[in-house]
Short mmCIF file of C-alpha atoms in Angstrom, two decimals:
data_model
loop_
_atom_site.label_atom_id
_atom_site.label_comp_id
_atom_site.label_asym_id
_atom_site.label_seq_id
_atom_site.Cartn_x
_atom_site.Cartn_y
_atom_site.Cartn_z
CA UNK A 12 8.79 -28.53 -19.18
CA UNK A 13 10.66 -26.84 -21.70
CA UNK A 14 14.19 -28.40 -23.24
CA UNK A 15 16.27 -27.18 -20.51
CA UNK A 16 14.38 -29.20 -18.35
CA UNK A 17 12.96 -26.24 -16.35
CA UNK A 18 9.63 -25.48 -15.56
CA UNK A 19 8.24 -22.82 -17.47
CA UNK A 20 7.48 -19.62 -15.82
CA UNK A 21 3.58 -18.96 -15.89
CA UNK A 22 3.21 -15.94 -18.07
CA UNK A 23 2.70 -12.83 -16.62
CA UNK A 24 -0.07 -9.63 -17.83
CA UNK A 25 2.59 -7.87 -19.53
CA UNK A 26 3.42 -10.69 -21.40
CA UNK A 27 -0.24 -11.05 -23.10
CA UNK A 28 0.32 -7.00 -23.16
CA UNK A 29 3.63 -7.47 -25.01
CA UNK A 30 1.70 -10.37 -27.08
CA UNK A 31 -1.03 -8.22 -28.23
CA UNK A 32 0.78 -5.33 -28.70
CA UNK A 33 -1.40 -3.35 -25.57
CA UNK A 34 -0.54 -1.84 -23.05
CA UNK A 35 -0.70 -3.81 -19.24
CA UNK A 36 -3.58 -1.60 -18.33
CA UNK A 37 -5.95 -2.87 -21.68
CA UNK A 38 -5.18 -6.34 -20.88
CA UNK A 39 -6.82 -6.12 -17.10
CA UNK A 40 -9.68 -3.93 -18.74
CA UNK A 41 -10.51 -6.94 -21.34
CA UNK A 42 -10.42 -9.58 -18.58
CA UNK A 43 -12.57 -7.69 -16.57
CA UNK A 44 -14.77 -7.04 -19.56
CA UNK A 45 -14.51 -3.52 -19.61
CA UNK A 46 -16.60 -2.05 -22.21
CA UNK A 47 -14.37 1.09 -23.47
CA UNK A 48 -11.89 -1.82 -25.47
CA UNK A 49 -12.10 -1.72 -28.92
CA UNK A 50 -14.00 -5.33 -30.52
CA UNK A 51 -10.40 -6.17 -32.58
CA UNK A 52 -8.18 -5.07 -29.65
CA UNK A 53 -10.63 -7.64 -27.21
CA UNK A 54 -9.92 -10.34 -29.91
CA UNK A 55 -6.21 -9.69 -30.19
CA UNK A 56 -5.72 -9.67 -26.42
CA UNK A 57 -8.14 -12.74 -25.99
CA UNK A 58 -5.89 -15.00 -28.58
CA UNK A 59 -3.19 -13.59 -26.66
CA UNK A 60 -4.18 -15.01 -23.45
CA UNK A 61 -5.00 -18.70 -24.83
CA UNK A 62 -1.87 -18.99 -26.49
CA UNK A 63 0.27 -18.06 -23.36
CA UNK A 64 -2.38 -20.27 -21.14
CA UNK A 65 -2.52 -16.49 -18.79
CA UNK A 66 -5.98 -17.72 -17.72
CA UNK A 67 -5.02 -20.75 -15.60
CA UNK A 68 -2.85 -18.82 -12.74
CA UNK A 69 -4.26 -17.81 -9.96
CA UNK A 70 -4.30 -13.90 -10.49
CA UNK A 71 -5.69 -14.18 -13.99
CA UNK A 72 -8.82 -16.19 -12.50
CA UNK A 73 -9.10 -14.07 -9.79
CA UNK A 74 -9.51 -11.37 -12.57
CA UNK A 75 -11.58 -12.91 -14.49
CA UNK A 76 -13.84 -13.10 -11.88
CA UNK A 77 -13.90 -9.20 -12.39
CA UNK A 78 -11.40 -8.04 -9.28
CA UNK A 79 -8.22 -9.13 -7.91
CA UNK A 80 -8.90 -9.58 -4.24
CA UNK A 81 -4.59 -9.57 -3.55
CA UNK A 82 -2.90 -6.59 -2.69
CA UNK A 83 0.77 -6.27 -2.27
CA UNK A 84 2.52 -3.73 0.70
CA UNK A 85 5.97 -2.73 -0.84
CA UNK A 86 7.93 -1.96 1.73
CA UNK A 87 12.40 -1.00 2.62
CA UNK A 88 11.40 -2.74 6.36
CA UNK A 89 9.69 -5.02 7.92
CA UNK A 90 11.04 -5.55 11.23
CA UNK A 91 11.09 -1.75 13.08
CA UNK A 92 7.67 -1.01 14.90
CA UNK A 93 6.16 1.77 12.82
CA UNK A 94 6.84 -0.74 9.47
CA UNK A 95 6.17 -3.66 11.46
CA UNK A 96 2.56 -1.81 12.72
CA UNK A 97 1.51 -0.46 9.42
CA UNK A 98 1.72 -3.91 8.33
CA UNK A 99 0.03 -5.26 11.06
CA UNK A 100 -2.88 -3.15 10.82
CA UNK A 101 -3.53 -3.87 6.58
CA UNK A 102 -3.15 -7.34 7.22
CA UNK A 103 -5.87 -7.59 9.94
CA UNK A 104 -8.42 -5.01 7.55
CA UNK A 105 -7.61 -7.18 4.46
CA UNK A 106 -8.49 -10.42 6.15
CA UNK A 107 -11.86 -9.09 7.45
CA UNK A 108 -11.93 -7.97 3.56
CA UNK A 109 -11.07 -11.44 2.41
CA UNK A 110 -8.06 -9.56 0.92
CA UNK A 111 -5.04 -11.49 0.79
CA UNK A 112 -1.69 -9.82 1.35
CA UNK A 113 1.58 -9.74 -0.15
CA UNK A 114 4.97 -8.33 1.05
CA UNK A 115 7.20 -7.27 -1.99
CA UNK A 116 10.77 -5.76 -0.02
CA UNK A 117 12.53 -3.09 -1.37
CA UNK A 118 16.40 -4.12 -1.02
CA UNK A 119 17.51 -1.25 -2.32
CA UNK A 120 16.64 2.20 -3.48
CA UNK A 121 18.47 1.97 -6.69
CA UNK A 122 16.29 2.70 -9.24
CA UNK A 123 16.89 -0.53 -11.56
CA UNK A 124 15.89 -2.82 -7.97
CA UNK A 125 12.99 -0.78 -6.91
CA UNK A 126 11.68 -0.74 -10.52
CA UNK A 127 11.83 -4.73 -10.83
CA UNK A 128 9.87 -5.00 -7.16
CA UNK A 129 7.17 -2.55 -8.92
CA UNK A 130 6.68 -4.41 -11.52
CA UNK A 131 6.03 -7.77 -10.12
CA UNK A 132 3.37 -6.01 -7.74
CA UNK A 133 2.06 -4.66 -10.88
CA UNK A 134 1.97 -8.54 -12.91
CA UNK A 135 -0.08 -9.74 -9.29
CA UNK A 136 -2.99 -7.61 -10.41
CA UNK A 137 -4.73 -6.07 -7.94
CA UNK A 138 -3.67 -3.16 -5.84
CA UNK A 139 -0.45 -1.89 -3.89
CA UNK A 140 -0.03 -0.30 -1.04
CA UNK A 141 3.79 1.50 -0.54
CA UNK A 142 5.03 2.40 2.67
CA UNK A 143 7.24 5.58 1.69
CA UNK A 144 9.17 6.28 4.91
CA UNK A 145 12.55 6.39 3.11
CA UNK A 146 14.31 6.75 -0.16
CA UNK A 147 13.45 2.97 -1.52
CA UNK A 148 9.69 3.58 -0.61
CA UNK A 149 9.58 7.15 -2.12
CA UNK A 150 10.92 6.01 -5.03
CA UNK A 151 8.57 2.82 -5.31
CA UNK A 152 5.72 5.02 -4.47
CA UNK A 153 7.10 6.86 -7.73
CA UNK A 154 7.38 3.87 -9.82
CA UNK A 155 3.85 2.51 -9.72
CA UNK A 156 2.50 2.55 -13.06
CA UNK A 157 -0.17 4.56 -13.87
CA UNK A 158 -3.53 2.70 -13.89
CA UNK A 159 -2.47 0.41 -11.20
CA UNK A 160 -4.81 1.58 -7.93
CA UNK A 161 -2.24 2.04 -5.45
CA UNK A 162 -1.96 4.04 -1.61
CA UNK A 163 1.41 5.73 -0.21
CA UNK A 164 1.72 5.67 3.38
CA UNK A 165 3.87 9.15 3.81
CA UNK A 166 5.50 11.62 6.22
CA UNK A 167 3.60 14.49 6.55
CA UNK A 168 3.32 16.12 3.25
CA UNK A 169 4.06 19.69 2.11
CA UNK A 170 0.54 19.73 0.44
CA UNK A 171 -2.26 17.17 0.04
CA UNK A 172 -2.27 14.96 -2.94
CA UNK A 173 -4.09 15.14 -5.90
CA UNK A 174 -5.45 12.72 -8.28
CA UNK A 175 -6.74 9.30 -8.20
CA UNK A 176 -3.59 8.79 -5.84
CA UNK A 177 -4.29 9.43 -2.47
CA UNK A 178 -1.70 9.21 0.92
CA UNK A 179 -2.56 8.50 4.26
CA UNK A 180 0.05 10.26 7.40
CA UNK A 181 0.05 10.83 11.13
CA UNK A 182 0.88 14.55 11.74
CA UNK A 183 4.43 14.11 12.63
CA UNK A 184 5.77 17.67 12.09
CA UNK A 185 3.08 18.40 14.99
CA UNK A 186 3.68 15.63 17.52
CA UNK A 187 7.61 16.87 16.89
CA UNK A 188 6.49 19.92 17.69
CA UNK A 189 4.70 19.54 20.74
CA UNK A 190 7.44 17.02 22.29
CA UNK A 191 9.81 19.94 21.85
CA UNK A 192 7.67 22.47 23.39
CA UNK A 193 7.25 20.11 26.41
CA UNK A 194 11.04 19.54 27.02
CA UNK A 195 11.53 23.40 26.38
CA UNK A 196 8.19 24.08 29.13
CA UNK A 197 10.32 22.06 31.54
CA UNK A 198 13.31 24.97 31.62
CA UNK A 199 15.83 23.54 29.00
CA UNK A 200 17.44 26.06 27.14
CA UNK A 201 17.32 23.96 23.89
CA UNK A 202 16.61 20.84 22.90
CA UNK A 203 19.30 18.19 20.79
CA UNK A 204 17.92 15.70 18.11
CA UNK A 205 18.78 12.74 17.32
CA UNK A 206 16.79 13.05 13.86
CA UNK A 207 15.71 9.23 11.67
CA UNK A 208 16.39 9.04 7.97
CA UNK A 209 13.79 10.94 5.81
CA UNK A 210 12.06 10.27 2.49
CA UNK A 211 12.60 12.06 -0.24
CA UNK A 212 13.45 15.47 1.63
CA UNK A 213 16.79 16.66 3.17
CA UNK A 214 14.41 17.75 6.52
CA UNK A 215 11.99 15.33 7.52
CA UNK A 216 9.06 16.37 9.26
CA UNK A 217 9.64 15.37 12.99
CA UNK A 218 13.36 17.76 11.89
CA UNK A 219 10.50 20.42 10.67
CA UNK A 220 8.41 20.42 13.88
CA UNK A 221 11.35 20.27 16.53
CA UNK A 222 12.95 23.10 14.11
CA UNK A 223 10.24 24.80 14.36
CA UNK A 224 9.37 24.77 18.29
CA UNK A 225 12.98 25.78 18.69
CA UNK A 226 12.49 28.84 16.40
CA UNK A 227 8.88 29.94 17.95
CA UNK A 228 10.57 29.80 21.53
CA UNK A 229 13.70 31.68 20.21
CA UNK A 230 16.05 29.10 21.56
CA UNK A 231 19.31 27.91 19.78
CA UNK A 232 19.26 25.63 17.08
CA UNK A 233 22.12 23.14 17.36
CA UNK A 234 22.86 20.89 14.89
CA UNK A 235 20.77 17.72 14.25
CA UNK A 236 22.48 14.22 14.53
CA UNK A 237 21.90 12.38 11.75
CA UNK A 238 21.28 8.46 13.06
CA UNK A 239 19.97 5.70 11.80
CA UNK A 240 16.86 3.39 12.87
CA UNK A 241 18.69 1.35 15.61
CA UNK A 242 19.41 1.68 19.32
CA UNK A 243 23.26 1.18 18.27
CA UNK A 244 22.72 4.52 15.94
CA UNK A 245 21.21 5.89 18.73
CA UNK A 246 24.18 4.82 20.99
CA UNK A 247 26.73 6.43 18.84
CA UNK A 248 25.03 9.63 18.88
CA UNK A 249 24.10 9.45 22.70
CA UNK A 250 28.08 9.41 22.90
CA UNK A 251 28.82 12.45 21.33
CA UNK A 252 25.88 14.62 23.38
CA UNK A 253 27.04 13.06 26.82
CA UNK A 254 30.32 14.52 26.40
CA UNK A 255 28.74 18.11 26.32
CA UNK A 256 28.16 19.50 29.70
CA UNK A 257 25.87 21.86 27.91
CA UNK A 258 23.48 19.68 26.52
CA UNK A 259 20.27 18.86 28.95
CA UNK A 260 17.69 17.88 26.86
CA UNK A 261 17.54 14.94 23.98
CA UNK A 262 14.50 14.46 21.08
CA UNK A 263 15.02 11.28 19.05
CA UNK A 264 13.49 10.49 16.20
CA UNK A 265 11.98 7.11 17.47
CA UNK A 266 12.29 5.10 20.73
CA UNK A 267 14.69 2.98 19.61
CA UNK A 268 17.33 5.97 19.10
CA UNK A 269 15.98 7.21 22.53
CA UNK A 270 16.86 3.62 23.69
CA UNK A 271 20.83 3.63 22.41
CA UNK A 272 21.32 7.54 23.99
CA UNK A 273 19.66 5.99 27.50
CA UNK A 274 22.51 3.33 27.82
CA UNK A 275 25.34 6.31 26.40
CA UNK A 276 23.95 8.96 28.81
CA UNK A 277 23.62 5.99 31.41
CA UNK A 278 28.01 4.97 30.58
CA UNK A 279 28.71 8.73 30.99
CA UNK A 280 27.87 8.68 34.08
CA UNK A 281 25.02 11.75 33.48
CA UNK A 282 21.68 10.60 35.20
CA UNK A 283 18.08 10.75 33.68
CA UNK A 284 16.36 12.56 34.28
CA UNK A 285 18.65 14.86 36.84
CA UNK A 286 20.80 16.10 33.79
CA UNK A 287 19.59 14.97 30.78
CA UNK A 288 15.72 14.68 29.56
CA UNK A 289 15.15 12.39 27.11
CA UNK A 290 12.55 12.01 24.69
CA UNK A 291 11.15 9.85 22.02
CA UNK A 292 8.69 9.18 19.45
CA UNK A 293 6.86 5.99 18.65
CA UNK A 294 5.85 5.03 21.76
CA UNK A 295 6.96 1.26 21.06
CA UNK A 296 6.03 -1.35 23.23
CA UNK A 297 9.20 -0.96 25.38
CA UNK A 298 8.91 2.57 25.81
CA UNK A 299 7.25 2.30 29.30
CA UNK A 300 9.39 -0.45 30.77
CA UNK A 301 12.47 1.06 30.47
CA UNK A 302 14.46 2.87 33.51
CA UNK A 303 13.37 5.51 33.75
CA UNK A 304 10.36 4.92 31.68
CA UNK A 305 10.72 7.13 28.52
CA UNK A 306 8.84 10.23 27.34
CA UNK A 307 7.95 9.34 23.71
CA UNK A 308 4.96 10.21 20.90
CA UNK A 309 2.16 7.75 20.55
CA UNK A 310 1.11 7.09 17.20
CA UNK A 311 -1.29 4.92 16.02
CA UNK A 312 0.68 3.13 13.04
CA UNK A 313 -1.87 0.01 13.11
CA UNK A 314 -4.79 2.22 12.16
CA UNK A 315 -2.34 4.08 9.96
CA UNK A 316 -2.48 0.68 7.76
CA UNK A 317 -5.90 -0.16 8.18
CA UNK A 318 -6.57 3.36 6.82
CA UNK A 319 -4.38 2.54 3.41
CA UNK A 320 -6.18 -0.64 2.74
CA UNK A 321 -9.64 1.35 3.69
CA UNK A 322 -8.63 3.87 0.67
CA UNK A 323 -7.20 0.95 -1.63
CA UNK A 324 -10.19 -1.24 -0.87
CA UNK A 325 -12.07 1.60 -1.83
CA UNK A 326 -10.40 2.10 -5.28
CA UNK A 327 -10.69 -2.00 -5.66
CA UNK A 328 -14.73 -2.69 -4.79
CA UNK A 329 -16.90 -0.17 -6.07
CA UNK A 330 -19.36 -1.12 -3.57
CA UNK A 331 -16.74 -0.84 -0.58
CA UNK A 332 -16.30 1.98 1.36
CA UNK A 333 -13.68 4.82 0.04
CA UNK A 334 -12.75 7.05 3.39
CA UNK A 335 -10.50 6.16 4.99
CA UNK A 336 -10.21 4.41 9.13
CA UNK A 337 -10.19 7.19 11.24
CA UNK A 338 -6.86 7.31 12.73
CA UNK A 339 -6.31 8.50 16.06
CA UNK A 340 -4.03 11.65 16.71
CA UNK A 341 -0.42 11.94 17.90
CA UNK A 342 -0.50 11.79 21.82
CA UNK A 343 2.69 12.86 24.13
CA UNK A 344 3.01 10.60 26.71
CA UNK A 345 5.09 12.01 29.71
CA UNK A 346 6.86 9.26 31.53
CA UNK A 347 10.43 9.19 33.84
CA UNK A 348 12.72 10.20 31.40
CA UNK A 349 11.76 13.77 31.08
CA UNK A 350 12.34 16.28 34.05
CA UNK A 351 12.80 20.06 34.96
CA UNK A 352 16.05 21.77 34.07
CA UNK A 353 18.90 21.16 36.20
CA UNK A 354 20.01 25.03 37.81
CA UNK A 355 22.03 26.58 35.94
CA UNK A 356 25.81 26.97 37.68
#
């Protein structure tokens, strides 16, 4: 206890950095032995660590043992189903791993909050995993200090990535794509969208691939809606397209939205699939037991995750694996909610 009568917080790896004058990065390479540190740095950082008493948590013993077998997901969500399945899925490949796992939220995507959630993934030692679906996460994915093995799980990226740090994504721009196609195959002239936050671009890439099909077919290109995650963003957009006679045919961004414009359509008196189709993406597990049951994307978020943790398990264990879980491919579902064209007056 110290005088204020509080307990001491156990010291952290950059405080032994700060200490010894090293960087973060040395201090995990002299715990783990690492040959490449200098004989006076290795003595430096050593007195370091018994005079802040580093060895006796949890992480520094797990280090000392030569790997950190913790990683930490840093995530904006926790709660919607791709989040919640991404999740799911490096949980269940870290515990047949003997991984444990730790959830570090990003509140916020200012960058003085996401930077302090960074760094006390990066004082846990072992690896991070950053699920960069949004601003926060893009940012965080960012952050991460280099030396610090770490995984982004992304929207479909312009271009691969390059280095030692590597992404995993489902093909969104094409399972966009193909959902619009269907609704357009079915005799709409165009096709609305009810379009999800994106990452770190102004177009995300289910926008891209519904822009896209739209363009290819020569149809118009009405304005996206910008909503939100919820079925009550959804809702308030559903609103707004019900009270257009001209609008027949609905892409949302993820079932939820899809759920919010079923009840608006449903209020406006316009019947699904008679007037409007309706499509989503996701397919969550309510998707098929709604009325009418709803069109949607499948994706396979669970493998998604076990796929990260594959890649950072990789990076972790030299003797583990590197490639990553094969994850399965986007898959439109047709169900109720999508329909032929009603005739034209």
């Amino acid at each position: 206890m110290n005088v204020t009568g509080h307990q001491r917080r156990p010291a952290s790896i950059r405080d032994v950095a700060t200490a010894a004058g090293v960087s973060y990065q040395t201090v995990s390479r002299v715990i783990n032995d690492h040959p490449s540190v200098k004989a006076a740095t290795r003595e430096r950082v050593l007195a370091a660590i018994d005079e802040l008493g580093f060895r006796r948590s949890a992480t520094a013993l797990a280090l000392a043992r030569g790997r950190s077998r913790a990683v930490t997901v840093l995530t904006a969500d926790t709660t919607h189903y791709g989040y919640a399945s991404i999740l799911q899925g490096i949980e269940e490949a870290a515990r047949a791993a003997s991984h444990t796992v730790g959830i570090g939220v990003l509140e916020s995507a200012a960058e003085t909050a996401v930077a302090a959630v960074v760094q006390r993934a990066a004082d846990t030692g072992g690896g991070v995993i950053v699920i960069a679906y949004d601003p926060a996460g893009v940012r965080a994915l960012n952050a991460v200090p280099a030396g610090l093995p770490v995984v982004g799980v992304v929207e479909t990226p312009a271009s691969p990535p390059t280095g030692d740090r590597p992404w995993v994504w489902t093909d969104d721009r094409e399972a966009a794509y193909e959902a619009t196609r269907h609704l357009l195959s079915l005799g709409h002239e165009t096709v609305h969208y009810v379009a999800i936050p994106s990452g770190a671009r102004r177009t995300g890439a289910r926008s891209a691939g519904w822009r896209e099909a739209l363009r290819e077919a020569g149809a118009p290109q009405p304005r996206p809606l910008r909503g939100g995650w919820s079925p009550a963003d959804g809702h308030a957009a559903g609103r707004r397209l019900a009270a257009d006679p001209a609008v027949t045919a609905i892409l949302c961004g993820n079932d939820d939205l899809a759920l919010g414009v079923l009840r608006a359509l449903h209020e406006a008196g316009r019947s699904v699939p008679g007037e409007v189709s309706v499509a989503g993406f996701d397919d969550a597990p309510h998707a098929a037991h709604l009325t009418p049951s709803l069109t949607t994307v499948r994706l396979d978020f669970t493998g998604l995750g076990r796929s990260a943790f594959a890649l950072l398990h990789g990076m972790l264990e030299e003797s583990a694996q590197s490639a990553p879980y094969p994850v399965a491919a986007p898959e439109l579902v047709v169900r109720e909610s999508s329909g032929v064209a009603p005739a034209r007056d």
